[in-house]
Amino acid sequence: MALFGGSSACKKGDMLYAWTNDAEIKKKAELGGAVTGLWKHALASKAVDAVLVVTKGADLYDARPVLITNPGDLAKTAGSLHCGTLLLPKMVKKFLDGAKGKKIGVTVKGCDVMGFYELAKRKEINLDNVFMIGVNCGGSVSPVSARKMIADKFGVDPDKVTKEEIDKGQFIIEYEGGHKGISIDELEDAGYGRRSNCRRCKYKIPRQADLACGNWGVIGDKAGKATFVEVCSDKGAKLVDGAVKAGVLATEAANPKGLEIRAKVEGAMFKLGDKWRKKDFSALGANMWDKIAKETSRCIKCYSCIENCPVCFTAAKELTKNSLMVRPGELPPNPMFHMRRFAHISDSCINCGQCEELCPAEIPLALFSHAIRAESDTAFAPKLGASAYKN
Ligand code: FAD
Ligand code: SF4
Ligand code: SF4
Ligand code: SF4
């Protein structure tokens, strides 16, 4: 399985095409079902006690987290939900005791990986017990905005859509009566498309996970039928080996041309992320604090932005309890309510977008937090300049 021949054992650094041999998983999977096949083997071989993944709820716009302990239940969790904007690490902290007593497998996007590391730094998660299979991520679309986009730009009833995918720069839908794709650039120019934090995100291939999986670079007869797997840790290599031996997974060395293509796409995504940062941050300009004051005047002090942030882990109300300025029951809250939060996350915001996504007042909180983080990184690490903060 080594890239250029040699030993058949999988090792850290290997680049593979992989697909599952499990017919039920393959049917439902996004690109050959390597991820779900690997989870099936991880559970069966007791490499993990449970797997936290995402599954379709009421419809395509309803991505739900689900904890699976029975390998037979995994097939229903296969497939990519691009309107799934969840962040899983805080759930592991809140509901699974920070993986302190159990080994948990999690399918992660780049923002999930960063969330795990931030929580581990604060001793809220035991990373030794977390097994991460990463999926490359070009971005996700908010469910409400996706429904609106499909109605307005595609002219299709969102409830009639049976499948969505993002491929070759297009958002593509299948619906009763046909299929249609529109370029993401066109959608984003019209104010739709990926979430604003996703446009600025530059963590595209999650190499801090144990395995990084995606479709970029899968070419030839395997295109659309296999996943590109970068083996990022010894733990990841062992899982791949075990799954192959158990007959759940098949692999072959990635096509070298595919490797080149994958690197080019990743580079293009970095440039796109930089373009959006420049656009979004310079639009904030000198009036940023006025804009923050204006936007946050709609705040209803629900604490959702604090509860759901992977970096703010203090009990939400602690953050304002001892303030001389922020008084209970005062609406909108004193600006210091927000200033304290921004100060809290200024050197560690991971641009996951949860604060913004889950704010009932639709305040662009992640834009502000990300701008503050990026500015603080370039200001306090001047030698590194703009490259200091890549996430
Ligand atoms: P499957 O066996 O089908 O398993 C998919 C896994 O992803 C399951 O564990 C499922 O629970 C989980 N999952 C589904 N939706 C979500 C979600 N919203 N958040 C977290 N986990 C989820 N690959 C690229 O190369 N380029 C991209 O631009 C790209 N963008 C992506 C964007 C999103 C939002 C997602 C979820 C995936 C993206 N991928 C991208 C990865 C790709 O779509 C496949 O997930 C990957 O190739 C694995 O395919 P598979 O058949 O092996 O996975
Ligand atoms: Fe994907 Fe980055 Fe958006 Fe997370 S923040 S969903 S990793 S694009
Ligand atoms: Fe205010 Fe929005 Fe935060 Fe709720 S989520 S406290 S409304 S800023
Ligand atoms: Fe994510 Fe917002 Fe917290 Fe930043 S401040 S880490 S974008 S929830």
Short mmCIF file of C-alpha atoms and ligand atoms in Angstrom, two decimals:
data_model
loop_
_atom_site.label_atom_id
_atom_site.label_comp_id
_atom_site.label_asym_id
_atom_site.label_seq_id
_atom_site.Cartn_x
_atom_site.Cartn_y
_atom_site.Cartn_z
CA MET A 1 0.00 0.00 0.00
CA ALA A 2 2.99 2.30 0.12
CA LEU A 3 2.74 4.99 -2.54
CA PHE A 4 5.64 3.80 -4.70
CA GLY A 5 5.60 0.06 -4.04
CA GLY A 6 7.62 -1.45 -1.15
CA SER A 7 6.06 -2.76 2.04
CA SER A 8 2.43 -3.76 1.92
CA ALA A 9 1.74 -2.41 5.44
CA CYS A 10 0.10 0.99 5.54
CA LYS A 11 2.08 3.76 7.22
CA LYS A 12 1.85 7.42 8.15
CA GLY A 13 2.31 9.56 5.03
CA ASP A 14 0.73 7.06 2.61
CA MET A 15 -1.63 8.45 -0.01
CA LEU A 16 -4.33 5.99 -1.03
CA TYR A 17 -7.52 5.53 -2.93
CA ALA A 18 -9.91 3.58 -0.69
CA TRP A 19 -13.43 2.19 -0.89
CA THR A 20 -15.53 -0.19 1.16
CA ASN A 21 -16.53 -3.72 0.23
CA ASP A 22 -19.69 -3.43 2.33
CA ALA A 23 -22.56 -3.26 -0.18
CA GLU A 24 -25.04 -1.57 2.21
CA ILE A 25 -22.59 1.22 3.08
CA LYS A 26 -21.47 1.66 -0.53
CA LYS A 27 -25.05 2.30 -1.65
CA LYS A 28 -25.52 5.21 0.73
CA ALA A 29 -21.94 6.55 0.77
CA GLU A 30 -20.64 9.75 -0.79
CA LEU A 31 -17.55 8.41 -2.56
CA GLY A 32 -17.07 4.69 -2.07
CA GLY A 33 -17.77 4.62 1.67
CA ALA A 34 -14.20 4.32 2.98
CA VAL A 35 -15.03 6.52 5.98
CA THR A 36 -18.06 4.52 7.08
CA GLY A 37 -16.32 1.22 6.31
CA LEU A 38 -13.42 2.28 8.53
CA TRP A 39 -15.80 3.16 11.34
CA LYS A 40 -17.48 -0.21 10.99
CA HIS A 41 -14.14 -1.91 11.47
CA ALA A 42 -13.15 0.45 14.32
CA LEU A 43 -16.28 -0.52 16.26
CA ALA A 44 -16.09 -4.23 15.44
CA SER A 45 -12.41 -4.41 16.44
CA LYS A 46 -13.04 -2.29 19.58
CA ALA A 47 -10.53 0.37 18.48
CA VAL A 48 -13.33 2.73 19.63
CA ASP A 49 -16.28 2.26 22.00
CA ALA A 50 -18.61 4.55 20.05
CA VAL A 51 -18.65 6.64 16.90
CA LEU A 52 -20.03 10.19 16.76
CA VAL A 53 -21.12 11.01 13.22
CA VAL A 54 -23.71 13.02 11.34
CA THR A 55 -26.88 11.66 9.78
CA LYS A 56 -29.84 12.97 7.83
CA GLY A 57 -32.82 13.91 10.02
CA ALA A 58 -36.20 15.10 8.74
CA ASP A 59 -34.73 16.20 5.38
CA LEU A 60 -31.48 17.12 3.58
CA TYR A 61 -31.24 20.38 5.48
CA ASP A 62 -31.44 18.67 8.86
CA ALA A 63 -28.03 17.22 9.78
CA ARG A 64 -28.11 15.50 13.15
CA PRO A 65 -25.33 14.20 15.35
CA VAL A 66 -25.70 10.53 16.27
CA LEU A 67 -23.69 8.26 18.58
CA ILE A 68 -23.36 4.74 17.20
CA THR A 69 -22.21 1.71 19.18
CA ASN A 70 -23.58 -1.08 16.96
CA PRO A 71 -21.58 -1.50 13.70
CA GLY A 72 -24.81 -2.59 11.96
CA ASP A 73 -26.29 0.90 12.48
CA LEU A 74 -23.51 2.73 10.61
CA ALA A 75 -24.75 2.44 7.02
CA LYS A 76 -27.46 5.06 7.62
CA THR A 77 -24.79 7.62 8.57
CA ALA A 78 -22.90 7.42 5.24
CA GLY A 79 -23.04 10.34 2.80
CA SER A 80 -22.04 14.02 2.99
CA LEU A 81 -24.54 16.64 4.15
CA HIS A 82 -23.29 19.98 2.85
CA CYS A 83 -25.99 21.79 4.82
CA GLY A 84 -24.60 20.18 7.99
CA THR A 85 -23.04 23.03 9.96
CA LEU A 86 -22.56 21.18 13.24
CA LEU A 87 -19.44 21.31 15.37
CA LEU A 88 -18.87 18.05 17.27
CA PRO A 89 -16.06 18.65 19.84
CA LYS A 90 -18.19 20.61 22.26
CA MET A 91 -20.72 17.77 22.22
CA VAL A 92 -17.97 15.36 23.22
CA LYS A 93 -17.09 17.67 26.09
CA LYS A 94 -20.66 18.31 27.20
CA PHE A 95 -22.36 14.97 26.71
CA LEU A 96 -19.56 12.38 26.55
CA ASP A 97 -17.48 13.58 29.49
CA GLY A 98 -14.73 14.91 27.21
CA ALA A 99 -13.91 11.30 26.13
CA LYS A 100 -12.32 10.84 29.53
CA GLY A 101 -13.68 7.32 30.10
CA LYS A 102 -14.46 6.03 26.60
CA LYS A 103 -12.74 5.89 23.22
CA ILE A 104 -14.77 7.94 20.76
CA GLY A 105 -14.41 7.95 16.97
CA VAL A 106 -15.53 11.17 15.26
CA THR A 107 -15.85 12.21 11.61
CA VAL A 108 -14.36 15.69 11.57
CA LYS A 109 -14.11 18.70 9.30
CA GLY A 110 -11.17 21.11 9.74
CA CYS A 111 -13.10 23.26 12.21
CA ASP A 112 -13.95 20.18 14.31
CA VAL A 113 -10.27 19.25 14.47
CA MET A 114 -9.33 22.74 15.64
CA GLY A 115 -12.15 22.63 18.19
CA PHE A 116 -10.82 19.37 19.61
CA TYR A 117 -7.33 20.82 19.97
CA GLU A 118 -8.61 24.01 21.63
CA LEU A 119 -10.63 21.99 24.14
CA ALA A 120 -7.72 19.60 24.75
CA LYS A 121 -5.42 22.57 25.47
CA ARG A 122 -7.88 23.56 28.16
CA LYS A 123 -7.99 19.97 29.51
CA GLU A 124 -11.66 19.64 28.62
CA ILE A 125 -11.10 16.72 26.23
CA ASN A 126 -8.83 13.68 26.45
CA LEU A 127 -7.40 13.55 22.92
CA ASP A 128 -5.80 10.14 23.61
CA ASN A 129 -9.32 8.73 23.55
CA VAL A 130 -10.45 10.55 20.41
CA PHE A 131 -10.00 8.92 17.01
CA MET A 132 -10.53 11.39 14.17
CA ILE A 133 -11.33 10.55 10.57
CA GLY A 134 -11.18 13.87 8.77
CA VAL A 135 -13.09 14.89 5.67
CA ASN A 136 -11.70 17.59 3.38
CA CYS A 137 -14.01 20.54 3.47
CA GLY A 138 -14.68 23.15 0.81
CA GLY A 139 -17.44 24.61 2.98
CA SER A 140 -20.96 24.10 4.24
CA VAL A 141 -24.18 25.98 3.57
CA SER A 142 -26.59 27.15 6.28
CA PRO A 143 -29.84 25.16 6.06
CA VAL A 144 -32.11 28.21 5.99
CA SER A 145 -30.02 29.97 3.37
CA ALA A 146 -29.80 26.72 1.32
CA ARG A 147 -33.59 26.47 1.14
CA LYS A 148 -33.83 30.09 0.05
CA MET A 149 -31.03 29.66 -2.51
CA ILE A 150 -32.69 26.59 -4.04
CA ALA A 151 -36.02 28.39 -4.33
CA ASP A 152 -34.63 31.72 -5.62
CA LYS A 153 -31.63 30.73 -7.75
CA PHE A 154 -32.49 27.21 -8.87
CA GLY A 155 -36.24 27.85 -9.12
CA VAL A 156 -36.91 24.51 -7.40
CA ASP A 157 -39.07 23.74 -4.38
CA PRO A 158 -36.50 22.89 -1.65
CA ASP A 159 -38.77 20.12 -0.36
CA LYS A 160 -38.57 18.37 -3.75
CA VAL A 161 -34.75 18.07 -3.64
CA THR A 162 -33.59 14.47 -3.15
CA LYS A 163 -29.82 14.98 -3.22
CA GLU A 164 -27.32 17.83 -3.06
CA GLU A 165 -23.59 17.79 -3.73
CA ILE A 166 -20.70 20.16 -4.28
CA ASP A 167 -18.55 19.10 -7.22
CA LYS A 168 -16.08 20.90 -9.51
CA GLY A 169 -16.98 24.29 -8.09
CA GLN A 170 -20.73 23.81 -8.49
CA PHE A 171 -23.59 23.32 -6.04
CA ILE A 172 -25.65 20.58 -7.65
CA ILE A 173 -29.13 19.42 -6.78
CA GLU A 174 -31.19 16.43 -7.88
CA TYR A 175 -34.93 16.84 -7.58
CA GLU A 176 -38.14 15.27 -8.74
CA GLY A 177 -37.94 15.92 -12.45
CA GLY A 178 -34.27 16.72 -13.03
CA HIS A 179 -30.93 17.99 -11.80
CA LYS A 180 -29.23 21.34 -11.94
CA GLY A 181 -25.84 22.82 -11.01
CA ILE A 182 -24.85 26.46 -10.51
CA SER A 183 -21.29 27.64 -9.91
CA ILE A 184 -20.51 28.49 -6.30
CA ASP A 185 -18.89 31.76 -7.46
CA GLU A 186 -22.12 32.85 -9.11
CA LEU A 187 -24.16 31.87 -6.05
CA GLU A 188 -21.79 33.68 -3.70
CA ASP A 189 -21.73 36.82 -5.82
CA ALA A 190 -25.51 36.82 -5.42
CA GLY A 191 -25.21 36.50 -1.62
CA TYR A 192 -25.89 32.74 -1.37
CA GLY A 193 -23.59 29.72 -1.15
CA ARG A 194 -21.23 28.78 1.66
CA ARG A 195 -21.37 30.33 5.11
CA SER A 196 -19.25 33.45 5.39
CA ASN A 197 -16.79 31.79 7.82
CA CYS A 198 -16.40 28.86 5.39
CA ARG A 199 -15.46 31.24 2.58
CA ARG A 200 -12.63 32.57 4.73
CA CYS A 201 -11.59 29.12 6.03
CA LYS A 202 -8.19 27.80 4.98
CA TYR A 203 -8.21 24.47 6.80
CA LYS A 204 -9.21 22.36 3.83
CA ILE A 205 -7.43 19.02 4.36
CA PRO A 206 -7.60 18.04 8.05
CA ARG A 207 -4.10 16.61 8.48
CA GLN A 208 -4.23 16.85 12.28
CA ALA A 209 -6.83 14.08 12.20
CA ASP A 210 -5.69 10.45 12.02
CA LEU A 211 -6.83 10.15 8.41
CA ALA A 212 -7.76 12.90 5.93
CA CYS A 213 -10.35 11.79 3.35
CA GLY A 214 -11.89 13.53 0.35
CA ASN A 215 -12.59 13.47 -3.35
CA TRP A 216 -9.90 15.91 -4.50
CA GLY A 217 -7.32 13.97 -6.54
CA VAL A 218 -9.39 10.86 -7.27
CA ILE A 219 -9.03 10.39 -11.02
CA GLY A 220 -9.30 7.64 -13.65
CA ASP A 221 -11.59 4.67 -13.14
CA LYS A 222 -11.88 5.38 -9.40
CA ALA A 223 -13.30 8.91 -9.83
CA GLY A 224 -16.57 9.12 -7.90
CA LYS A 225 -16.13 5.57 -6.58
CA ALA A 226 -13.30 5.95 -4.08
CA THR A 227 -12.02 8.39 -1.51
CA PHE A 228 -8.53 9.85 -1.41
CA VAL A 229 -7.06 8.98 1.99
CA GLU A 230 -3.98 10.69 3.42
CA VAL A 231 -2.70 8.66 6.36
CA CYS A 232 -1.79 11.20 9.02
CA SER A 233 -0.90 9.11 12.08
CA ASP A 234 0.28 5.63 13.10
CA LYS A 235 -3.15 5.10 14.67
CA GLY A 236 -4.75 5.89 11.30
CA ALA A 237 -2.37 3.51 9.49
CA LYS A 238 -3.23 0.70 11.91
CA LEU A 239 -6.96 1.20 11.36
CA VAL A 240 -6.58 1.10 7.57
CA ASP A 241 -4.46 -2.07 7.78
CA GLY A 242 -6.95 -3.76 10.09
CA ALA A 243 -9.94 -2.83 7.89
CA VAL A 244 -8.17 -4.20 4.79
CA LYS A 245 -7.30 -7.43 6.57
CA ALA A 246 -10.90 -7.75 7.80
CA GLY A 247 -12.12 -7.37 4.20
CA VAL A 248 -14.18 -4.20 4.91
CA LEU A 249 -11.87 -1.90 2.93
CA ALA A 250 -9.96 -2.07 -0.35
CA THR A 251 -7.12 0.31 -1.24
CA GLU A 252 -4.62 1.11 -3.95
CA ALA A 253 -1.84 3.70 -4.17
CA ALA A 254 -3.13 7.11 -5.26
CA ASN A 255 -2.38 8.08 -8.87
CA PRO A 256 0.62 10.52 -8.79
CA LYS A 257 -1.23 12.80 -11.22
CA GLY A 258 -4.13 12.79 -8.72
CA LEU A 259 -1.71 13.90 -5.99
CA GLU A 260 -0.70 16.88 -8.12
CA ILE A 261 -4.31 17.80 -8.80
CA ARG A 262 -5.18 17.58 -5.11
CA ALA A 263 -2.29 19.89 -4.20
CA LYS A 264 -3.38 22.39 -6.87
CA VAL A 265 -6.98 22.41 -5.64
CA GLU A 266 -5.81 22.93 -2.07
CA GLY A 267 -3.64 25.86 -3.22
CA ALA A 268 -6.57 27.38 -5.12
CA MET A 269 -8.75 27.06 -2.00
CA PHE A 270 -6.12 28.92 0.07
CA LYS A 271 -6.16 31.75 -2.46
CA LEU A 272 -9.94 31.86 -2.38
CA GLY A 273 -9.88 31.98 1.45
CA ASP A 274 -7.42 34.89 1.30
CA LYS A 275 -9.60 36.69 -1.23
CA TRP A 276 -12.62 36.47 1.07
CA ARG A 277 -10.60 37.55 4.12
CA LYS A 278 -9.40 40.60 2.28
CA LYS A 279 -12.90 41.41 1.11
CA ASP A 280 -14.66 40.79 4.45
CA PHE A 281 -12.04 42.32 6.74
CA SER A 282 -11.39 45.40 4.67
CA ALA A 283 -15.15 46.03 4.42
CA LEU A 284 -15.17 46.22 8.23
CA GLY A 285 -12.48 48.89 7.94
CA ALA A 286 -12.09 51.71 10.37
CA ASN A 287 -15.72 51.59 11.46
CA MET A 288 -15.56 48.09 12.88
CA TRP A 289 -16.45 49.08 16.44
CA ASP A 290 -19.41 51.16 15.22
CA LYS A 291 -20.57 48.16 13.22
CA ILE A 292 -20.22 45.87 16.22
CA ALA A 293 -22.22 48.32 18.36
CA LYS A 294 -24.95 48.61 15.73
CA GLU A 295 -25.25 44.87 15.07
CA THR A 296 -25.10 43.80 18.72
CA SER A 297 -27.85 46.27 19.66
CA ARG A 298 -30.22 43.47 18.50
CA CYS A 299 -28.78 41.02 21.04
CA ILE A 300 -31.37 39.30 23.24
CA LYS A 301 -28.69 37.89 25.56
CA CYS A 302 -29.61 34.26 24.98
CA TYR A 303 -26.01 33.10 25.61
CA SER A 304 -26.07 30.78 22.59
CA CYS A 305 -22.85 32.31 21.18
CA ILE A 306 -21.10 31.46 24.43
CA GLU A 307 -22.67 28.03 24.99
CA ASN A 308 -21.79 26.82 21.49
CA CYS A 309 -18.31 28.25 21.11
CA PRO A 310 -15.57 25.60 21.44
CA VAL A 311 -13.25 28.19 22.92
CA CYS A 312 -15.63 29.74 25.48
CA PHE A 313 -16.09 26.83 27.83
CA THR A 314 -16.70 28.67 31.08
CA ALA A 315 -20.28 28.30 32.30
CA ALA A 316 -21.94 30.94 30.14
CA LYS A 317 -23.26 33.09 32.91
CA GLU A 318 -19.88 33.26 34.67
CA LEU A 319 -18.75 35.53 31.89
CA THR A 320 -21.05 38.33 32.95
CA LYS A 321 -21.80 37.49 36.59
CA ASN A 322 -19.11 39.60 38.18
CA SER A 323 -19.30 42.56 35.85
CA LEU A 324 -19.89 46.07 37.13
CA MET A 325 -21.25 47.04 33.73
CA VAL A 326 -23.33 44.09 32.51
CA ARG A 327 -26.47 43.91 34.59
CA PRO A 328 -28.93 40.98 34.75
CA GLY A 329 -32.08 41.55 32.71
CA GLU A 330 -30.72 44.53 30.76
CA LEU A 331 -31.54 44.41 27.03
CA PRO A 332 -29.75 44.99 24.84
CA PRO A 333 -26.85 44.18 27.11
CA ASN A 334 -24.13 46.69 27.82
CA PRO A 335 -21.52 46.52 24.99
CA MET A 336 -19.12 45.09 27.56
CA PHE A 337 -21.11 41.82 27.35
CA HIS A 338 -19.73 41.36 23.82
CA MET A 339 -16.36 42.99 24.48
CA ARG A 340 -15.60 40.49 27.23
CA ARG A 341 -16.41 37.61 24.89
CA PHE A 342 -14.31 39.06 22.07
CA ALA A 343 -11.41 39.55 24.48
CA HIS A 344 -11.83 35.98 25.69
CA ILE A 345 -11.56 34.46 22.22
CA SER A 346 -9.20 37.02 20.65
CA ASP A 347 -6.20 34.69 20.41
CA SER A 348 -8.05 31.43 19.90
CA CYS A 349 -11.17 31.87 17.74
CA ILE A 350 -11.07 29.05 15.18
CA ASN A 351 -13.56 30.66 12.76
CA CYS A 352 -15.94 27.70 13.09
CA GLY A 353 -18.95 29.99 12.67
CA GLN A 354 -21.06 28.44 15.44
CA CYS A 355 -21.65 31.75 17.26
CA GLU A 356 -22.98 33.35 14.07
CA GLU A 357 -24.88 30.31 12.83
CA LEU A 358 -26.77 29.90 16.10
CA CYS A 359 -27.42 33.55 16.95
CA PRO A 360 -31.18 34.12 16.84
CA ALA A 361 -30.60 37.83 16.13
CA GLU A 362 -28.45 37.03 13.06
CA ILE A 363 -25.52 39.08 14.26
CA PRO A 364 -22.37 38.41 12.16
CA LEU A 365 -20.42 37.38 15.24
CA ALA A 366 -17.92 35.04 13.55
CA LEU A 367 -16.93 37.77 11.15
CA PHE A 368 -16.07 40.03 14.10
CA SER A 369 -14.34 37.26 16.08
CA HIS A 370 -12.35 36.06 13.09
CA ALA A 371 -11.26 39.61 12.21
CA ILE A 372 -10.11 40.19 15.80
CA ARG A 373 -8.20 36.87 15.85
CA ALA A 374 -6.56 37.46 12.48
CA GLU A 375 -5.60 41.01 13.41
CA SER A 376 -4.24 39.94 16.78
CA ASP A 377 -2.13 37.20 15.15
CA THR A 378 -0.57 39.50 12.58
CA ALA A 379 -0.03 42.24 15.18
CA PHE A 380 1.58 40.01 17.80
CA ALA A 381 3.53 37.75 15.46
CA PRO A 382 4.76 40.43 13.01
CA LYS A 383 7.67 38.33 11.78
CA LEU A 384 5.22 35.75 10.53
CA GLY A 385 2.97 38.43 9.05
CA ALA A 386 -0.29 37.37 7.48
CA SER A 387 0.82 33.74 7.38
CA ALA A 388 0.71 33.56 11.18
CA TYR A 389 -2.93 32.62 11.18
CA LYS A 390 -3.88 30.05 8.64
CA ASN A 391 -7.16 28.67 9.94
P1 FAD B 1 -18.95 8.20 3.71
O1 FAD B 1 -18.68 6.74 4.00
O2 FAD B 1 -20.12 8.55 2.90
O3 FAD B 1 -19.00 8.93 5.14
C1 FAD B 1 -19.19 10.31 5.24
C2 FAD B 1 -18.98 10.69 6.69
O4 FAD B 1 -19.16 12.10 6.79
C3 FAD B 1 -19.95 10.06 7.64
O5 FAD B 1 -19.29 9.68 8.81
C4 FAD B 1 -20.96 11.17 7.91
O6 FAD B 1 -21.60 11.03 9.14
C5 FAD B 1 -20.04 12.38 7.87
N1 FAD B 1 -20.72 13.64 7.57
C6 FAD B 1 -21.69 13.88 6.65
N2 FAD B 1 -22.00 15.16 6.65
C7 FAD B 1 -21.25 15.75 7.60
C8 FAD B 1 -21.13 17.08 8.07
N3 FAD B 1 -21.84 18.06 7.54
N4 FAD B 1 -20.24 17.34 9.06
C9 FAD B 1 -19.50 16.34 9.60
N5 FAD B 1 -19.55 15.06 9.18
C10 FAD B 1 -20.42 14.79 8.18
N6 FAD B 1 -13.99 16.45 -0.02
C11 FAD B 1 -13.19 17.08 -0.89
O7 FAD B 1 -12.23 16.47 -1.41
N7 FAD B 1 -13.40 18.39 -1.22
C12 FAD B 1 -14.40 19.13 -0.66
O8 FAD B 1 -14.57 20.31 -0.97
C13 FAD B 1 -15.23 18.51 0.31
N8 FAD B 1 -16.20 19.21 0.96
C14 FAD B 1 -16.94 18.59 1.92
C15 FAD B 1 -17.87 19.36 2.64
C16 FAD B 1 -18.62 18.77 3.66
C17 FAD B 1 -19.58 19.61 4.46
C18 FAD B 1 -18.46 17.39 3.95
C19 FAD B 1 -19.27 16.72 5.05
C20 FAD B 1 -17.55 16.63 3.23
C21 FAD B 1 -16.77 17.22 2.23
N9 FAD B 1 -15.80 16.50 1.51
C22 FAD B 1 -14.99 17.13 0.59
C23 FAD B 1 -15.56 15.08 1.80
C24 FAD B 1 -16.31 14.15 0.85
O9 FAD B 1 -17.59 14.66 0.55
C25 FAD B 1 -16.52 12.76 1.48
O10 FAD B 1 -17.05 12.89 2.79
C26 FAD B 1 -15.24 11.98 1.62
O11 FAD B 1 -14.65 11.80 0.35
C27 FAD B 1 -15.51 10.60 2.21
O12 FAD B 1 -16.34 9.88 1.35
P2 FAD B 1 -16.82 8.45 1.81
O13 FAD B 1 -17.72 7.87 0.77
O14 FAD B 1 -15.61 7.65 2.22
O15 FAD B 1 -17.64 8.84 3.11
FE1 SF4 B 2 -15.50 23.39 6.43
FE2 SF4 B 2 -13.86 25.33 7.27
FE3 SF4 B 2 -16.50 25.71 7.06
FE4 SF4 B 2 -15.55 24.11 8.96
S1 SF4 B 2 -15.21 26.32 8.78
S2 SF4 B 2 -17.35 23.72 7.68
S3 SF4 B 2 -13.82 23.19 7.88
S4 SF4 B 2 -15.06 25.31 5.39
FE1 SF4 B 3 -26.84 37.90 21.79
FE2 SF4 B 3 -26.78 36.50 19.56
FE3 SF4 B 3 -25.08 35.93 21.53
FE4 SF4 B 3 -27.67 35.38 21.80
S1 SF4 B 3 -26.26 34.45 20.33
S2 SF4 B 3 -26.32 36.34 23.32
S3 SF4 B 3 -28.60 37.10 20.69
S4 SF4 B 3 -25.15 37.83 20.33
FE1 SF4 B 4 -16.27 29.65 16.58
FE2 SF4 B 4 -17.46 32.01 17.05
FE3 SF4 B 4 -16.13 30.74 18.99
FE4 SF4 B 4 -14.80 31.85 16.93
S1 SF4 B 4 -16.00 32.92 18.50
S2 SF4 B 4 -14.44 29.83 17.85
S3 SF4 B 4 -16.23 31.49 15.27
S4 SF4 B 4 -18.00 30.03 17.97
#
